[in-house]
Coordinates of C-alpha atoms in Angstrom, one line a residue:
X230 CA -10.8 -51.5 22.0
X231 CA -7.4 -51.7 23.6
X232 CA -4.2 -50.3 22.2
X233 CA -0.8 -50.0 23.8
X234 CA 0.4 -46.5 24.5
X235 CA 3.3 -46.8 22.3
X236 CA 1.4 -48.0 19.4
X237 CA -0.9 -45.2 19.6
X238 CA 2.1 -42.9 20.0
X239 CA 3.6 -44.2 16.8
X240 CA 0.4 -43.8 14.9
X241 CA 0.1 -40.2 15.9
X242 CA 3.6 -39.4 15.3
X243 CA 3.6 -40.9 11.6
X244 CA 0.4 -39.0 10.8
X245 CA 1.6 -35.6 12.2
X246 CA 4.0 -35.5 9.1
X247 CA 2.0 -37.4 6.7
X248 CA -0.1 -36.0 3.9
X249 CA -3.9 -36.5 4.2
X250 CA -5.1 -39.8 2.8
X251 CA -2.3 -41.8 4.2
X252 CA -2.6 -44.9 6.1
X253 CA -1.3 -48.1 7.5
X254 CA -1.9 -51.6 9.1
X255 CA -2.4 -52.3 12.8
X256 CA -1.7 -55.8 14.5
X257 CA -2.1 -57.3 17.8
X258 CA -0.4 -60.0 19.6
X259 CA -2.4 -63.3 19.2
X260 CA -1.8 -67.0 20.0
X261 CA -2.7 -67.7 16.5
X262 CA -0.6 -65.5 14.1
X263 CA -2.0 -66.9 10.9
X264 CA -2.3 -63.7 8.8
X265 CA -0.4 -64.5 5.8
X266 CA -1.1 -61.8 3.2
X267 CA -3.6 -59.1 2.2
X268 CA -4.8 -58.1 -1.3
X269 CA -6.5 -55.1 -2.6
X270 CA -9.7 -56.5 -1.1
X271 CA -8.8 -58.7 1.7
X272 CA -6.7 -59.8 4.5
X273 CA -6.2 -63.4 6.1
X274 CA -5.7 -63.9 9.7
X275 CA -6.8 -63.8 13.4
X276 CA -6.5 -61.2 16.0
X277 CA -7.1 -60.5 19.5
X278 CA -8.3 -57.1 21.3
X279 CA -4.9 -55.4 22.2
X280 CA -3.5 -53.4 19.3
X281 CA 0.3 -53.7 19.7
X282 CA 2.0 -53.0 16.2
X283 CA 1.8 -50.4 13.4
X284 CA 3.1 -50.1 10.0
X285 CA 2.9 -46.8 8.1
X286 CA 2.1 -46.7 4.6
X287 CA 2.0 -43.5 2.6
X288 CA -0.4 -45.3 -0.1
X289 CA 0.5 -43.3 -3.1
X290 CA -2.8 -41.7 -4.0
X291 CA -3.5 -38.1 -2.8
X292 CA -7.2 -38.4 -3.3
X293 CA -7.8 -41.8 -1.4
X294 CA -5.7 -44.2 0.7
X295 CA -4.9 -47.1 -1.2
X296 CA -2.8 -49.7 0.6
X297 CA 0.7 -50.7 -0.7
X298 CA -0.3 -54.2 -0.7
X299 CA 3.3 -55.6 -1.4
X300 CA 5.0 -53.8 1.4
X301 CA 2.2 -54.6 3.9
X302 CA 2.4 -58.3 2.8
X303 CA 6.0 -58.2 3.7
X304 CA 5.3 -56.7 7.1
X305 CA 2.6 -59.2 7.7
X306 CA 5.2 -62.0 7.0
X307 CA 7.6 -60.2 9.6
X308 CA 4.9 -59.8 12.1
X309 CA 3.9 -63.5 12.0
X310 CA 7.2 -64.6 12.9
X311 CA 7.0 -62.6 16.1
X312 CA 3.4 -63.3 17.0
X313 CA 1.6 -60.6 15.6
X314 CA -1.6 -60.8 13.6
X315 CA -3.4 -58.3 11.2
X316 CA -6.0 -56.4 13.1
X317 CA -7.1 -53.7 10.8
X318 CA -6.3 -50.7 8.7
X319 CA -6.0 -47.0 9.8
X320 CA -6.0 -44.1 7.7
X321 CA -6.7 -40.3 7.6
X322 CA -9.5 -38.6 5.6
X323 CA -10.0 -35.1 4.1
X324 CA -11.8 -32.4 5.6
X325 CA -11.4 -33.9 9.1
X326 CA -14.2 -36.3 8.4
X327 CA -14.2 -38.7 11.5
X328 CA -16.4 -41.4 9.9
X329 CA -15.9 -44.2 7.9
X330 CA -16.7 -43.8 4.0
X331 CA -18.8 -46.3 2.3
X332 CA -15.8 -47.6 0.6
X333 CA -13.9 -48.1 4.1
X334 CA -16.9 -50.1 5.0
X335 CA -16.9 -52.1 1.9
X336 CA -13.1 -52.9 2.3
X337 CA -13.7 -54.0 5.8
X338 CA -16.5 -56.4 5.0
X339 CA -14.6 -57.9 2.1
X340 CA -11.7 -58.7 4.6
X341 CA -14.2 -60.3 6.8
X342 CA -16.0 -62.0 3.9
X343 CA -12.5 -63.7 2.7
X344 CA -11.2 -64.7 6.2
X345 CA -11.8 -66.2 9.4
X346 CA -11.7 -62.8 11.3
X347 CA -14.7 -62.3 13.2
X348 CA -14.1 -58.3 13.1
X349 CA -11.4 -55.8 12.0
X350 CA -10.4 -52.4 13.5
X351 CA -10.5 -49.5 11.2
X352 CA -9.4 -46.4 13.0
X353 CA -9.8 -42.9 11.1
X354 CA -7.1 -40.1 11.8
X355 CA -8.2 -36.4 11.7
X356 CA -6.7 -33.2 12.8
X357 CA -8.0 -30.7 15.1
X358 CA -5.7 -27.5 15.5
X359 CA -2.4 -29.2 16.5
X360 CA -4.0 -32.2 17.9
X361 CA -4.1 -35.8 16.2
X362 CA -7.4 -37.6 16.8
X363 CA -7.6 -41.3 16.2
X364 CA -11.2 -42.5 16.2
X365 CA -11.5 -46.4 16.3
X366 CA -14.2 -48.2 14.6
X367 CA -14.9 -51.9 15.0
X368 CA -16.6 -53.7 12.0
X369 CA -17.9 -57.0 11.9
X370 CA -20.1 -59.0 9.6
X371 CA -23.4 -57.4 10.9
X372 CA -22.5 -54.0 12.5
X373 CA -20.3 -51.1 12.7
X374 CA -19.4 -49.6 16.1
X375 CA -17.6 -46.3 16.7
X376 CA -15.5 -46.8 19.9
X377 CA -12.7 -45.6 22.0
X378 CA -9.6 -46.7 23.0
X379 CA -8.5 -48.0 26.3
X380 CA -4.6 -47.2 26.4
X381 CA -2.5 -50.0 27.8
X382 CA 1.0 -49.0 29.2
X383 CA 3.5 -51.3 27.6

């Protein structure tokens, strides 16, 4: 998975001061910026492979990240005007768990079920000493892949 260096830096900076179980939305520049809305179970849109946008979202539940759908939908509208499409959700976990939970996977698959997206990126943020680690996952309709980021200088 490819990500612009500035976007990865913004993700790390945001999570450096955020409580556990915070999150946000990631986007990518795409020729087809058709993502118009997300709901508590799905998003609509298309994406390519270079993550180039991030919108932080505190969520509001200290026990699990629950996206602020209204705020994120507004951001999706702004992004669309600038050629950016929804690409996935990033969030942190308790106890430095670097793996997606069953609920994370179910949410990603709900997005895929209700959209034309072929896959979504669901990075997990964890903390090791003073380092913030962002572990990317790509989920498609049939499989889940843990990956790594190829950082692109912007």
